[in-house]
Coordinates of C-alpha atoms in Angstrom, one line a residue:
M1 CA -109.9 -36.8 -49.6
K2 CA -107.7 -37.4 -52.7
Q3 CA -107.4 -33.7 -53.3
T4 CA -106.4 -32.9 -49.7
G5 CA -104.0 -35.8 -49.5
E6 CA -105.9 -37.5 -46.6
T7 CA -105.8 -41.2 -46.2
R8 CA -107.7 -43.8 -44.1
S9 CA -106.6 -47.1 -42.7
D10 CA -107.7 -49.7 -40.2
S11 CA -111.3 -49.4 -41.3
R12 CA -113.6 -51.6 -39.2
V13 CA -117.4 -52.3 -38.9
T14 CA -118.9 -53.3 -35.6
L15 CA -122.3 -54.9 -35.2
D16 CA -124.2 -54.4 -31.9
N17 CA -127.7 -55.1 -30.7
V18 CA -128.4 -57.8 -33.3
V19 CA -132.0 -58.9 -33.4
V20 CA -133.3 -61.7 -35.6
H21 CA -137.0 -62.2 -36.4
P22 CA -138.9 -64.3 -38.9
G23 CA -140.5 -62.9 -42.1
P24 CA -142.9 -64.3 -44.6
N25 CA -142.2 -67.4 -46.7
G26 CA -139.4 -68.5 -44.5
S27 CA -137.4 -65.3 -44.8
V28 CA -135.4 -63.9 -41.9
H29 CA -134.9 -60.3 -41.0
V30 CA -131.8 -59.2 -39.1
V31 CA -131.6 -55.8 -37.5
A32 CA -128.4 -54.4 -35.9
S33 CA -126.7 -51.2 -34.9
V34 CA -123.7 -50.7 -37.3
E35 CA -120.7 -48.5 -36.4
R36 CA -117.8 -47.8 -38.7
T37 CA -114.4 -46.6 -37.4
W38 CA -111.1 -45.8 -39.0
T39 CA -107.7 -44.1 -38.6
Q40 CA -107.5 -40.9 -40.7
T41 CA -104.1 -39.3 -41.6
S42 CA -103.7 -35.8 -43.0
P43 CA -100.4 -34.3 -44.5
D44 CA -100.9 -31.3 -42.2
D45 CA -101.6 -33.5 -39.1
P46 CA -99.4 -36.6 -39.0
E47 CA -101.0 -37.8 -35.8
S48 CA -103.7 -40.4 -36.4
R49 CA -107.3 -40.0 -35.2
S50 CA -110.1 -42.4 -35.2
G51 CA -113.9 -42.2 -34.7
P52 CA -117.2 -42.9 -36.3
S53 CA -118.3 -41.1 -39.5
T54 CA -119.7 -37.7 -38.8
R55 CA -119.6 -36.1 -42.3
G56 CA -121.1 -38.8 -44.5
V57 CA -117.8 -39.1 -46.5
V58 CA -117.0 -42.6 -47.6
Q59 CA -113.7 -44.3 -48.3
P60 CA -112.4 -44.3 -51.9
I61 CA -112.7 -48.0 -52.0
E62 CA -116.0 -49.9 -51.9
S63 CA -117.2 -50.5 -48.4
T64 CA -118.8 -53.8 -47.5
I65 CA -120.7 -55.2 -44.6
S66 CA -121.0 -58.7 -43.2
I67 CA -124.6 -59.9 -43.0
H68 CA -125.2 -62.8 -40.7
V69 CA -128.3 -64.9 -41.6
F70 CA -129.7 -67.3 -39.0
D71 CA -132.0 -70.2 -40.0
R72 CA -134.3 -72.1 -37.7
C73 CA -131.9 -74.9 -37.3
G74 CA -129.3 -72.7 -35.7
N75 CA -127.0 -72.4 -38.7
V76 CA -125.3 -69.1 -39.5
T77 CA -124.4 -67.9 -43.0
E78 CA -122.2 -64.9 -43.5
I79 CA -122.8 -62.7 -46.6
Q80 CA -120.4 -60.0 -47.7
A81 CA -122.4 -57.2 -49.4
P82 CA -121.7 -53.6 -50.4
L83 CA -123.2 -51.0 -48.1
P84 CA -126.5 -49.8 -49.8
R85 CA -126.0 -46.2 -48.7
Y86 CA -124.1 -43.9 -46.4
Q87 CA -125.7 -41.7 -43.8
D88 CA -124.8 -39.6 -40.8
G89 CA -126.6 -37.5 -38.2
T90 CA -127.2 -34.6 -40.7
D91 CA -129.2 -36.9 -43.1
G92 CA -132.3 -37.0 -40.8
Y93 CA -131.6 -40.5 -39.7
D94 CA -134.5 -42.1 -37.8
P95 CA -133.2 -44.2 -34.8
C96 CA -136.3 -46.4 -35.2
S97 CA -135.3 -47.3 -38.8
G98 CA -134.9 -51.1 -39.1
F99 CA -134.4 -53.0 -42.3
V100 CA -133.9 -51.4 -45.7
D101 CA -135.5 -52.6 -48.9
P102 CA -133.5 -52.6 -52.1
D103 CA -135.3 -49.5 -53.3
G104 CA -133.9 -47.7 -50.2
T105 CA -137.2 -47.6 -48.3
Q106 CA -136.6 -47.9 -44.5
H107 CA -139.1 -49.6 -42.2
E108 CA -139.7 -48.9 -38.6
V109 CA -139.3 -51.8 -36.2
C110 CA -138.8 -50.2 -32.8
Q111 CA -142.5 -49.4 -32.2
D112 CA -144.1 -51.7 -29.6
L113 CA -145.6 -54.7 -31.4
G114 CA -147.6 -56.2 -28.6
G115 CA -147.2 -59.9 -27.8
A116 CA -145.4 -60.8 -31.0
A117 CA -142.7 -58.2 -30.9
G118 CA -141.2 -55.1 -29.4
S119 CA -137.7 -53.8 -29.4
G120 CA -136.5 -57.4 -29.4
G121 CA -138.6 -58.5 -32.4
P122 CA -141.3 -61.2 -32.6
T123 CA -140.9 -64.1 -30.2
G124 CA -142.8 -67.2 -29.3
T125 CA -144.0 -70.4 -31.0
K126 CA -147.4 -68.9 -31.9
A127 CA -147.6 -65.2 -32.9
W128 CA -148.0 -62.8 -35.8
N129 CA -146.8 -59.4 -37.0
A130 CA -148.0 -56.9 -39.6
L131 CA -146.4 -54.0 -41.4
K132 CA -147.7 -51.2 -43.6
K133 CA -145.1 -49.5 -45.6
C134 CA -145.5 -46.7 -48.1
A135 CA -143.4 -45.4 -51.0
N136 CA -143.9 -43.7 -54.4
G137 CA -147.6 -42.9 -53.8
G138 CA -148.7 -46.4 -52.8
C139 CA -148.8 -48.6 -49.6
R140 CA -148.4 -52.3 -49.0
S141 CA -149.8 -54.2 -46.0
E142 CA -148.1 -57.4 -45.3
L143 CA -149.4 -59.9 -42.7
F144 CA -147.4 -62.9 -41.4
G145 CA -148.2 -65.4 -38.7
W146 CA -146.7 -68.6 -37.5
D147 CA -147.4 -71.6 -35.3
Y148 CA -144.4 -73.9 -34.5
S149 CA -146.1 -75.5 -31.5
T150 CA -146.4 -79.0 -33.1
K151 CA -143.1 -80.8 -33.1
G152 CA -141.8 -81.3 -36.6
I153 CA -144.4 -79.0 -38.2
V154 CA -143.9 -75.4 -39.4
F155 CA -147.3 -73.8 -40.0
E156 CA -147.4 -70.3 -41.5
A157 CA -150.0 -68.0 -43.0
G158 CA -150.1 -64.5 -44.4
A159 CA -151.7 -61.9 -46.7
V160 CA -150.7 -59.0 -48.9
L161 CA -152.7 -55.9 -49.9
I162 CA -151.3 -53.2 -52.2
W163 CA -153.2 -50.0 -52.9
A164 CA -153.1 -46.3 -53.8
Y165 CA -155.4 -43.5 -52.7
N166 CA -154.9 -39.7 -52.6
G167 CA -157.6 -39.1 -50.0
F168 CA -160.3 -37.3 -52.1
A169 CA -163.8 -38.7 -52.1
S170 CA -164.1 -38.2 -55.8
S171 CA -161.0 -40.3 -56.5
P172 CA -161.1 -44.1 -56.1
L173 CA -159.1 -46.1 -53.8
K174 CA -157.5 -48.7 -56.1
A175 CA -156.2 -52.0 -54.7
S176 CA -153.8 -53.5 -57.3
E177 CA -153.2 -56.7 -55.4
W178 CA -155.1 -58.6 -52.7
S179 CA -154.0 -62.1 -51.9
A180 CA -153.2 -64.6 -49.1
Y181 CA -151.3 -67.8 -48.5
T182 CA -150.7 -70.6 -46.0
N183 CA -148.3 -73.5 -46.0
V184 CA -147.0 -76.4 -43.9
K185 CA -143.4 -77.7 -43.9
P186 CA -142.1 -80.7 -42.1
T187 CA -138.8 -80.1 -40.3
G188 CA -135.9 -82.4 -39.2
S189 CA -136.7 -86.1 -39.5
F190 CA -140.5 -85.6 -39.3
G191 CA -142.3 -87.5 -42.1
K192 CA -140.1 -90.6 -42.1
S193 CA -142.1 -92.8 -39.7
K194 CA -145.5 -94.4 -40.6
V195 CA -147.3 -92.2 -38.1
D196 CA -145.7 -89.0 -39.5
K197 CA -146.6 -89.9 -43.1
F198 CA -150.2 -90.6 -42.1
V199 CA -150.3 -87.1 -40.4
L200 CA -148.9 -85.4 -43.5
N201 CA -151.0 -87.2 -45.9
N202 CA -154.2 -86.3 -44.1
L203 CA -153.6 -82.7 -43.0
R204 CA -156.0 -80.1 -44.2
L205 CA -155.4 -76.4 -44.8
E206 CA -157.7 -73.4 -45.1
I207 CA -156.9 -69.7 -45.6
K208 CA -159.2 -66.6 -45.4
T209 CA -158.4 -62.9 -45.8
S210 CA -160.6 -59.9 -45.4
V211 CA -160.5 -56.1 -46.0
T212 CA -162.8 -53.6 -44.3
I213 CA -163.0 -50.0 -45.5
S214 CA -164.1 -47.4 -42.9
S215 CA -165.4 -43.9 -43.5
L216 CA -166.3 -41.1 -41.0
V217 CA -169.4 -40.2 -43.1
L218 CA -171.4 -42.0 -45.7
A219 CA -169.1 -44.8 -47.0
P220 CA -168.1 -45.0 -50.6
G221 CA -169.3 -47.9 -52.8
I222 CA -166.8 -50.7 -53.3
S223 CA -166.3 -52.6 -56.5
W224 CA -165.3 -56.0 -55.0
P225 CA -163.9 -58.8 -57.2
P226 CA -166.4 -61.5 -58.2
S227 CA -164.6 -64.1 -56.1
A228 CA -165.1 -62.1 -52.9
S229 CA -167.8 -62.6 -50.3
V230 CA -169.3 -59.3 -49.3
S231 CA -170.8 -58.3 -45.9
E232 CA -174.3 -56.9 -45.6
S233 CA -173.0 -53.4 -45.2
G234 CA -170.9 -53.8 -48.3
Q235 CA -167.8 -52.4 -46.5
T236 CA -166.1 -55.8 -45.8
G237 CA -165.0 -58.2 -48.5
S238 CA -163.3 -61.6 -47.9
L239 CA -161.5 -64.3 -49.9
S240 CA -161.1 -67.9 -48.8
A241 CA -159.8 -71.2 -50.1
N242 CA -159.3 -74.7 -48.8
A243 CA -157.3 -77.7 -50.0
E244 CA -157.7 -81.5 -50.3
A245 CA -156.2 -83.7 -47.7
G246 CA -152.4 -83.8 -47.9
V247 CA -152.0 -80.6 -49.8
R248 CA -149.3 -78.5 -48.0
G249 CA -149.8 -75.1 -49.4
I250 CA -152.5 -72.7 -50.6
R251 CA -152.2 -69.4 -52.4
I252 CA -155.2 -67.2 -53.3
A253 CA -154.4 -65.7 -56.6
P254 CA -154.1 -61.9 -56.5
V255 CA -157.3 -59.9 -57.3
K256 CA -158.1 -56.2 -57.6
F257 CA -160.8 -53.9 -56.3
S258 CA -161.6 -50.2 -56.0
T259 CA -164.0 -47.8 -54.4
T260 CA -166.7 -45.8 -56.3
C261 CA -168.4 -42.6 -55.6
D262 CA -171.6 -42.3 -57.6
D263 CA -173.6 -40.5 -54.8
L264 CA -173.2 -36.7 -54.3
F265 CA -173.0 -37.3 -50.5
C266 CA -170.7 -40.3 -50.4
G267 CA -167.7 -40.0 -48.2
K268 CA -164.1 -40.9 -48.6
A269 CA -162.2 -44.0 -47.3
N270 CA -160.5 -43.0 -44.1
R271 CA -159.1 -46.3 -42.9
L272 CA -158.9 -50.0 -43.8
K273 CA -158.5 -53.1 -41.8
H274 CA -156.6 -56.0 -43.3
Q275 CA -156.9 -59.4 -41.7
A276 CA -156.1 -63.1 -42.4
T277 CA -156.8 -66.5 -40.8
G278 CA -155.0 -69.7 -41.5
T279 CA -156.4 -73.0 -40.3
L280 CA -154.5 -76.3 -40.1
S281 CA -156.3 -79.5 -39.1
L282 CA -153.9 -82.3 -38.0
Y283 CA -154.4 -85.9 -36.8
E284 CA -152.4 -86.0 -33.6
Q285 CA -152.1 -88.5 -30.6
C286 CA -152.2 -91.4 -33.1
K287 CA -151.8 -95.0 -32.2
S288 CA -148.5 -96.7 -33.1
N289 CA -149.7 -97.9 -36.5
P290 CA -152.6 -95.7 -37.6
S291 CA -154.4 -96.7 -40.8
K292 CA -157.7 -94.7 -40.6
P293 CA -158.7 -91.3 -39.0
K294 CA -160.3 -92.9 -36.0
D295 CA -156.9 -94.1 -34.9
C296 CA -155.9 -90.5 -34.2
K297 CA -157.4 -87.4 -32.6
I298 CA -157.9 -84.4 -34.9
V299 CA -156.6 -81.1 -33.7
S300 CA -157.2 -77.6 -35.3
H301 CA -154.4 -75.0 -35.2
N302 CA -155.4 -71.4 -36.1
I303 CA -153.3 -68.4 -37.1
S304 CA -155.6 -65.4 -36.6
I305 CA -154.2 -62.1 -37.7
Q306 CA -156.5 -59.3 -36.5
T307 CA -154.8 -56.0 -37.2
K308 CA -155.7 -52.5 -36.2
Y309 CA -157.0 -50.1 -38.9
W310 CA -154.3 -48.7 -41.3
W311 CA -154.7 -45.2 -42.7
A312 CA -156.2 -45.5 -46.2
E313 CA -154.4 -42.5 -47.7
T314 CA -151.1 -43.3 -49.4
V315 CA -149.9 -39.6 -49.7
W316 CA -148.5 -37.2 -47.1
P317 CA -149.1 -36.8 -44.2
L318 CA -150.7 -40.2 -43.5
N319 CA -148.4 -42.3 -45.6
Y320 CA -146.1 -43.2 -42.8
D321 CA -145.2 -46.8 -41.9
E322 CA -147.2 -48.6 -39.3
T323 CA -146.7 -51.9 -37.4
D324 CA -148.9 -54.2 -35.4
G325 CA -148.6 -57.7 -33.9
G326 CA -149.8 -60.1 -31.3
D327 CA -150.3 -63.7 -30.2
T328 CA -152.3 -66.1 -32.4

């Protein structure tokens, strides 16, 4: 532009179709359609023209975008950030592309996500979503579920699985991280009254996560970590943990595992199922001044994340992003 003498003015960014949905650990994802317009003037054409970018050429000054973050209390925070990259129709843009990681990886959000989500994102007081995203020869499965049905209580649970696998039976599937978490957070003024304090001091949490590896032929052996419980078939491993009364968060420390192929006829890992279940036991419907458990009724809340099978291969052509979701 500088060489041709062209200039741009009145640059504007318009946000449309803004969708907000919760992410793990209290994070919030905001997805929107972004349109940039400007007035461009050329020495050979003094008349101004305006329109959206069609050639992927950016302004000589750093462009920024306003990011609006919504929290659960209805507050809005505006963040001015530089645009992470510039694209146009010739760059192979996927209209289903949703949010972008700092490494530039795009993640699909427009696929139907069942009861928890869809084109409008996850909704409801009890639901879950799951995302498998792949980059640089590896894949990450991230599960997140929530239960906000108890007034004053935010109950969340999730799990993470990171692995690499080239699809050959003679090569192991290597999981570099397998972990899970659950937590409870009081909101608003909950926790100030005697009843609320009794409820918080006596709640109990439990978290469980499992991985099942599927094969179309004879399944490969799996070297599960010592802390895992293994099914009779040997194809499903699970991790679990529970906490003492009043503990508001559990995190299962990350462990590793891999497949083995010592048999001449063993098959390869075709798919894997990643699941998690969080359980919260609360004393509810308490008397006005509870002092012991029998003064209340115990109620169990469950976040059960039962995903479909993900493709095990983390290389082309099966290393595409996948999503799933539903009601808890």
